[in-house]
GROMACS .gro file of C-alpha atoms in nm:
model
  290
    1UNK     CA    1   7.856   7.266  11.257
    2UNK     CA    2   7.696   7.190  10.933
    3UNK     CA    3   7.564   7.449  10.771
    4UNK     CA    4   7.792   7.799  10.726
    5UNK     CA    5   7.741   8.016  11.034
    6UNK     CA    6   7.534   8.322  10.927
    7UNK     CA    7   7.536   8.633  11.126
    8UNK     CA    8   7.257   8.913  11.119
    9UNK     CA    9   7.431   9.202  11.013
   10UNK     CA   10   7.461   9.466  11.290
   11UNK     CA   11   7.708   9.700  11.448
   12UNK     CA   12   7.933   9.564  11.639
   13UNK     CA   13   8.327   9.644  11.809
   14UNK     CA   14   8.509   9.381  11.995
   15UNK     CA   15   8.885   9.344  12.118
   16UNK     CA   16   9.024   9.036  12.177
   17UNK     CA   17   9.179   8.721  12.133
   18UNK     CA   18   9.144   8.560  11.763
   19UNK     CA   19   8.834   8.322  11.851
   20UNK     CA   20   8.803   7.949  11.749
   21UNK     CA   21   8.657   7.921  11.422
   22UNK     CA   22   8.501   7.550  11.351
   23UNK     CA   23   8.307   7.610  11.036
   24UNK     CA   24   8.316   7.907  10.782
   25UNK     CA   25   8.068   8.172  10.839
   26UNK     CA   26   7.914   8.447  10.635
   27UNK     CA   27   7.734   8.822  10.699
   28UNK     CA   28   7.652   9.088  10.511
   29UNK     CA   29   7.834   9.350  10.649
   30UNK     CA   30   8.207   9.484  10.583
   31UNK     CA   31   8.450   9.399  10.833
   32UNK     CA   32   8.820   9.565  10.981
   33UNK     CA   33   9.034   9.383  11.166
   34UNK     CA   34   9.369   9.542  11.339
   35UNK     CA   35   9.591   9.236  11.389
   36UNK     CA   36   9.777   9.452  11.726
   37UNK     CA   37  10.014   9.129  11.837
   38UNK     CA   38  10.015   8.817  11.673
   39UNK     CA   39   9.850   8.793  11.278
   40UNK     CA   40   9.514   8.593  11.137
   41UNK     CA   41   9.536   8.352  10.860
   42UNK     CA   42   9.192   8.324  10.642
   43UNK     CA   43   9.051   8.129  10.411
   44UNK     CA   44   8.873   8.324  10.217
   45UNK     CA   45   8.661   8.227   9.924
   46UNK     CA   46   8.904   7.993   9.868
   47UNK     CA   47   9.213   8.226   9.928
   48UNK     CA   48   9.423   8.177  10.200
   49UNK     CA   49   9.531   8.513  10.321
   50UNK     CA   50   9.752   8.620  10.616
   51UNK     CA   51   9.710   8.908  10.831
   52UNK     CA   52  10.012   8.993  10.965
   53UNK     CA   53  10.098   9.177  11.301
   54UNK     CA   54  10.043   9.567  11.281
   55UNK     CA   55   9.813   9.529  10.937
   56UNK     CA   56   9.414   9.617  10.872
   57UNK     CA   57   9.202   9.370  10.675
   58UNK     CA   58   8.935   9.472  10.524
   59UNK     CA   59   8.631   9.285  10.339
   60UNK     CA   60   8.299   9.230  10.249
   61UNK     CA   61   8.188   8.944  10.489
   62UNK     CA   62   7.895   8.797  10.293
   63UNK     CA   63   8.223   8.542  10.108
   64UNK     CA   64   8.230   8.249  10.352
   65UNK     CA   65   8.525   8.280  10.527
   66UNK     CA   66   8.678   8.053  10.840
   67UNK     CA   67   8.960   8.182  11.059
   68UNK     CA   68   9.194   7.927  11.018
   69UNK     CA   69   9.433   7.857  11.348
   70UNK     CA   70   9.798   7.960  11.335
   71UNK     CA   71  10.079   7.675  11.500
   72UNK     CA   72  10.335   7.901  11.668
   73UNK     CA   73  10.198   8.254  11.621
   74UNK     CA   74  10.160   8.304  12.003
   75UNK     CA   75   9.901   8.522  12.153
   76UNK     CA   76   9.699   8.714  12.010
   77UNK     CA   77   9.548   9.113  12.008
   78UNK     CA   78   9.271   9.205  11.745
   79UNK     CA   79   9.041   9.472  11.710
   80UNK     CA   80   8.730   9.383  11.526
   81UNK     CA   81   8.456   9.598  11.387
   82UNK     CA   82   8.163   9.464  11.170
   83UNK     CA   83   7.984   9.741  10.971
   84UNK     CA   84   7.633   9.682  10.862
   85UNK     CA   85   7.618   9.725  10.454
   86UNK     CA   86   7.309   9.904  10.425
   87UNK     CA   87   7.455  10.151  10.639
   88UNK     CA   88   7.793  10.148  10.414
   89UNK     CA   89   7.561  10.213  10.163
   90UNK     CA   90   7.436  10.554  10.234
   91UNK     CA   91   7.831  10.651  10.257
   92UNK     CA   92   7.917  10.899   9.925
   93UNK     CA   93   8.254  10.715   9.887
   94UNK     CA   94   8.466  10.743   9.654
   95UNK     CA   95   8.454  10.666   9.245
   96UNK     CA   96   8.506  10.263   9.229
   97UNK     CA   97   8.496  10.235   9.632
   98UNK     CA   98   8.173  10.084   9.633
   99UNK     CA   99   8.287   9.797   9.374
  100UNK     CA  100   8.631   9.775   9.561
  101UNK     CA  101   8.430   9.673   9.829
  102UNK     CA  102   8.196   9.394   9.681
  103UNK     CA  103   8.488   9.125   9.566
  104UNK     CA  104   8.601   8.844   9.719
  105UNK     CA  105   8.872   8.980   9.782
  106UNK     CA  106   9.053   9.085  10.083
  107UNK     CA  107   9.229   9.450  10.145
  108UNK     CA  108   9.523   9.371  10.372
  109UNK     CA  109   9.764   9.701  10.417
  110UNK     CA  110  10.012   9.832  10.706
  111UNK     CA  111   9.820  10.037  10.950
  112UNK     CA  112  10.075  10.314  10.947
  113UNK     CA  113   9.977  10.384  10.632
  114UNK     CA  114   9.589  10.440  10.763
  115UNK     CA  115   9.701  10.636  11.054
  116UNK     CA  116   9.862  10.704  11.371
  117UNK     CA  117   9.588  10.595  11.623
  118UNK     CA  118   9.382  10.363  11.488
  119UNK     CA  119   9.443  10.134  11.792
  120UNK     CA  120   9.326  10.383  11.996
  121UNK     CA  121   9.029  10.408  11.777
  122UNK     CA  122   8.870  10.116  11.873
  123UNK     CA  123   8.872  10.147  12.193
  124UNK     CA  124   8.678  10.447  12.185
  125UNK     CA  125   8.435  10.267  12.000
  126UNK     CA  126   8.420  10.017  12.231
  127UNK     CA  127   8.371  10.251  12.490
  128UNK     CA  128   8.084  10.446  12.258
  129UNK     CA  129   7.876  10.162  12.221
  130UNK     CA  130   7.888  10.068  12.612
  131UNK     CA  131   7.745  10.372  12.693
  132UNK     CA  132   7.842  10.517  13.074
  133UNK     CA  133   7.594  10.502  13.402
  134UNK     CA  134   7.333  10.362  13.212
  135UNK     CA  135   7.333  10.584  12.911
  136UNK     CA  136   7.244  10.427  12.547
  137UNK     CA  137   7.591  10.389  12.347
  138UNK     CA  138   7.681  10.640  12.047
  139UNK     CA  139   7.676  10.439  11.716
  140UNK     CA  140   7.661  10.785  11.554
  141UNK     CA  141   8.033  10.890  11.617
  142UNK     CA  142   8.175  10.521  11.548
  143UNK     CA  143   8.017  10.538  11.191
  144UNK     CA  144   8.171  10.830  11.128
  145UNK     CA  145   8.484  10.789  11.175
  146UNK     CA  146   8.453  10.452  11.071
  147UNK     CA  147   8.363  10.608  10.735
  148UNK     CA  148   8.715  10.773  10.751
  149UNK     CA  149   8.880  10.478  10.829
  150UNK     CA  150   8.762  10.254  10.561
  151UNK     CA  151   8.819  10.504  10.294
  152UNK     CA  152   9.197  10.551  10.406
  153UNK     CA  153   9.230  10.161  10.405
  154UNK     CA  154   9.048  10.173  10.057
  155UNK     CA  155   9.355  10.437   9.913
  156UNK     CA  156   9.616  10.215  10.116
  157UNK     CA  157   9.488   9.926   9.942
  158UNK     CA  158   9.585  10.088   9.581
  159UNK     CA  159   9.913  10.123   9.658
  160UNK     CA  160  10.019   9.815   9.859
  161UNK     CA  161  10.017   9.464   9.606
  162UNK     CA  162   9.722   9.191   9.722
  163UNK     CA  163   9.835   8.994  10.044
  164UNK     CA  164  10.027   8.699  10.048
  165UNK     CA  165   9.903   8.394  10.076
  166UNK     CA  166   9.960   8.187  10.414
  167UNK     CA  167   9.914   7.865  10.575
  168UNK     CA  168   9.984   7.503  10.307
  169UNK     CA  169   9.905   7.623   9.945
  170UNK     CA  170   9.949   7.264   9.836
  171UNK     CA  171   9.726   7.152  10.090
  172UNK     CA  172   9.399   6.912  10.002
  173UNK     CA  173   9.156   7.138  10.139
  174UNK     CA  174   9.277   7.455   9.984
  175UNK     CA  175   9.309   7.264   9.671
  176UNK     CA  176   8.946   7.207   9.688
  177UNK     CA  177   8.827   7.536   9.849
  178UNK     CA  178   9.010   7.713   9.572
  179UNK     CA  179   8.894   7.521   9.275
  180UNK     CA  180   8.513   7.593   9.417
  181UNK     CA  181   8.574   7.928   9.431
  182UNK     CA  182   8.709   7.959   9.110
  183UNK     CA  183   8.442   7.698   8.960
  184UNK     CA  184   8.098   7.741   9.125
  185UNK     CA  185   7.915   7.965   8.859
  186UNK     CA  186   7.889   7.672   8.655
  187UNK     CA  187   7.792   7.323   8.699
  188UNK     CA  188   8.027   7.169   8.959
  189UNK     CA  189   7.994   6.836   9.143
  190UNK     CA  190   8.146   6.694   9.456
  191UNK     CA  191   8.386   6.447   9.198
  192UNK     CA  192   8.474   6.780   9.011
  193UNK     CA  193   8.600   6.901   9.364
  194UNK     CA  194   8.758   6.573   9.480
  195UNK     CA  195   8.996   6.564   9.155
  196UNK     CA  196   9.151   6.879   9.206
  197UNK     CA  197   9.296   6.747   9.489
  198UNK     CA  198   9.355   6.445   9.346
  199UNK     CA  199   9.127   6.267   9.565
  200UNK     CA  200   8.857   5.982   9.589
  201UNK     CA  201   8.488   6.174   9.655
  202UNK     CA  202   8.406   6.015   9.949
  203UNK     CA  203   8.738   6.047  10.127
  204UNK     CA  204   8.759   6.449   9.993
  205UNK     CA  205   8.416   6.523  10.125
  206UNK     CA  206   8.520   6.366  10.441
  207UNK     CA  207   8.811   6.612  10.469
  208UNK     CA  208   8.657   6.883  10.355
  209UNK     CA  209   8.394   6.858  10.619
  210UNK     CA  210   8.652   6.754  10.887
  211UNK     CA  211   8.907   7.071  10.793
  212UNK     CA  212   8.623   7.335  10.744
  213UNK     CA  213   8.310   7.241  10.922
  214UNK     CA  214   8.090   7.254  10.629
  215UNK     CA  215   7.989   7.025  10.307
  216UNK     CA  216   8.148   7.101  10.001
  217UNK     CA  217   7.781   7.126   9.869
  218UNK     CA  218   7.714   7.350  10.084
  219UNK     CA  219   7.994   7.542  10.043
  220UNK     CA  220   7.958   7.613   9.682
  221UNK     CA  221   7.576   7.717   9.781
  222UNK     CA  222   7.725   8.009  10.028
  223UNK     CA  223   7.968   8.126   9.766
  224UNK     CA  224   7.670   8.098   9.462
  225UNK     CA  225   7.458   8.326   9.737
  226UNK     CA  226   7.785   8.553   9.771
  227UNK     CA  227   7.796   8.597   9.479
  228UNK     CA  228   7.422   8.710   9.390
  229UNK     CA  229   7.432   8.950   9.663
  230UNK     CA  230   7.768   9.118   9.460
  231UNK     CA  231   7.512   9.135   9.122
  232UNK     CA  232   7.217   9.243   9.244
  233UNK     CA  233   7.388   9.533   9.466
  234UNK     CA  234   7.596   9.607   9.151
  235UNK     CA  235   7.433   9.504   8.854
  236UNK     CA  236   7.034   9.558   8.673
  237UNK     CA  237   7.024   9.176   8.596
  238UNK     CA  238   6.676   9.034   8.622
  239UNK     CA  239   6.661   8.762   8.866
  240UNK     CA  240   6.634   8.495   8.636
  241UNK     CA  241   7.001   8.640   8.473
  242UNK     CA  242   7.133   8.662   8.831
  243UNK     CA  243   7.073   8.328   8.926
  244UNK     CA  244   7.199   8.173   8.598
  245UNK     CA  245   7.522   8.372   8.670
  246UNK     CA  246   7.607   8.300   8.998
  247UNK     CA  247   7.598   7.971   8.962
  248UNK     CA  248   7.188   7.825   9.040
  249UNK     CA  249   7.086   7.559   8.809
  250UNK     CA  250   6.706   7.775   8.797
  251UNK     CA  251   6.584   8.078   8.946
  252UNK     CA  252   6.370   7.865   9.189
  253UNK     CA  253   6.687   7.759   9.345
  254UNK     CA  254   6.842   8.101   9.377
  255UNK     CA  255   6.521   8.186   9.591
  256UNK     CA  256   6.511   7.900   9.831
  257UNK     CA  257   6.878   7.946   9.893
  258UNK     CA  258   6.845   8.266   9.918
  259UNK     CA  259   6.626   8.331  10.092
  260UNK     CA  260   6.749   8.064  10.371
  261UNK     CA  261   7.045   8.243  10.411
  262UNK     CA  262   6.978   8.633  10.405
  263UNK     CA  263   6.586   8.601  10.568
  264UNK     CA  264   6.507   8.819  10.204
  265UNK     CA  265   6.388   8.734   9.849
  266UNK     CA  266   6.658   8.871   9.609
  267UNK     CA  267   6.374   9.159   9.526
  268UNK     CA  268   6.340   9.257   9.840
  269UNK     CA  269   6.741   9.277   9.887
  270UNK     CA  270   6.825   9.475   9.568
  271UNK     CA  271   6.548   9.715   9.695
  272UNK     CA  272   6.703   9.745  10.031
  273UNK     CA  273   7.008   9.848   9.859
  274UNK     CA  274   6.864  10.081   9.632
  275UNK     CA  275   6.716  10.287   9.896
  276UNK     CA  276   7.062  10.339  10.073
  277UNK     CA  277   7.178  10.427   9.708
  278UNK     CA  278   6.947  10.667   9.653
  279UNK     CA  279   6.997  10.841  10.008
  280UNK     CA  280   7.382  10.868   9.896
  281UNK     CA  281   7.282  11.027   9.566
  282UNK     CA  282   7.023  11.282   9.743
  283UNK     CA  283   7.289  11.381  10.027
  284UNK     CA  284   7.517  11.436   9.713
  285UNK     CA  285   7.291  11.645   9.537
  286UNK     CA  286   7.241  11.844   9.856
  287UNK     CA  287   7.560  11.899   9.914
  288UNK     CA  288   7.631  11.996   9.581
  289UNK     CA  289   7.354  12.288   9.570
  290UNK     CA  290   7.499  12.433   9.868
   0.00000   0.00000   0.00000
């Protein structure tokens, strides 16, 4: 796979095996995972991160991320649910949830410390959004307690230290994935990449490709997108500001990439957003009259 895989955002539960990952992939919506037997290992935005058995994740999905495989971790049980973030959006969470959300960063935290049956939970959502004899599924009742859930994981998160990092640190590839995430707002070339791994160019793009399905090119374009999505949902930058900051040599740039891999203009994207905002502040005031 060349190109990042990018998924329209949309509701969706699932329970299953950890599934093959080739390439990194990309969506705007947050996601949970419930690691129930076995654990996940990331890399995320250049982080690897390990989920470990009995543990939530939780993260904003729009950070290229691949699902790296795991040699010896056995079989595996996850519950997955991918929340659409214009529906987040209208939530009234708490003060700083919203921008605890939008990092690239991941939340990882026991799920004892979220609640009792949260395995359980899923599979009522599952179940929900199946509907019975024909019926239409209930999306209503999953985002509401989905709501509840990802505020618990949110306070979990504050008192449990960032996740540890799995799979080779010292590895080639997460050499270079790391250095591009910690690099790609400024100017940044495929050499630049190759000699933080110590490598020739042509033999580091090779193995970058190889290891993560994608160009290192390209990959610095998904987290430069990533990255405008995060200002322009939390930030009054003008475009031009936005795409000097995350990372586009000129704001022609930011809109053909872009708009090539959210099917928006950044416009139309920060007004998306503000509309959900601004049906969280009138539910607030509403609720506040009362």
């Amino acid at each position: 796979m060349a190109d990042t895989e990018v998924l329209g955002p949309a509701l969706w539960v699932h329970r299953g095996a950890a599934p093959s990952m080739p390439a990194f992939h990309r969506h705007d919506d947050l996601e949970v995972n419930l690691v129930v037997r076995g654990r996940l290992e990331y890399l995320f935005a250049g982080a690897p991160v390990v989920v470990p058995e009995g543990h939530l994740a939780l993260f904003w999905a729009a950070s290229p991320h691949r699902l790296l495989p795991a040699p010896g971790a056995g079989p595996s049980d996850v519950c997955w649910v991918h929340l659409p973030l214009a529906e987040v959006l209208t939530w009234s969470l708490p003060p700083g949830g919203l921008a605890d959300l939008l990092t690239d960063r991941v939340a990882v935290v026991p799920a004892t410390e979220v609640g009792a049956h949260v395995e359980a939970l899923f599979t009522s959502w599952c179940r929900d959004l199946a509907g019975a004899g024909g019926d239409p599924g209930d999306p209503a009742a999953v985002l509401l307690e989905a709501n509840a859930l990802v505020r618990r994981v949110l306070r979990a998160a504050r008192e449990h230290p960032p996740a540890a990092p799995g799979g080779d640190e010292a590895g080639h590839v997460v050499a270079m994935a790391r250095f591009a995430a910690d690099r790609f707002r400024g100017p940044v070339t495929v050499a630049d990449v190759a000699r933080a791994a110590n490598l020739h160019p042509h033999y580091a793009a090779a193995v970058f490709k190889q290891a993560l399905g994608t160009t290192i090119g390209e990959h610095l374009t998904r987290l430069r997108v990533a990255e405008a999505q995060r200002l322009l949902l939390t930030t009054t930058l003008t475009t031009a500001a936005v795409a000097h900051a995350a990372g586009f040599g000129s704001q022609s740039s930011l809109y053909a990439h872009f708009g090539r891999a959210t099917g928006r203009s950044p416009a139309a994207y920060r007004e998306g957003a503000t509309r959900g905002l601004a049906r969280t502040l009138t539910r607030t005031g509403r609720s506040a009259a009362r």
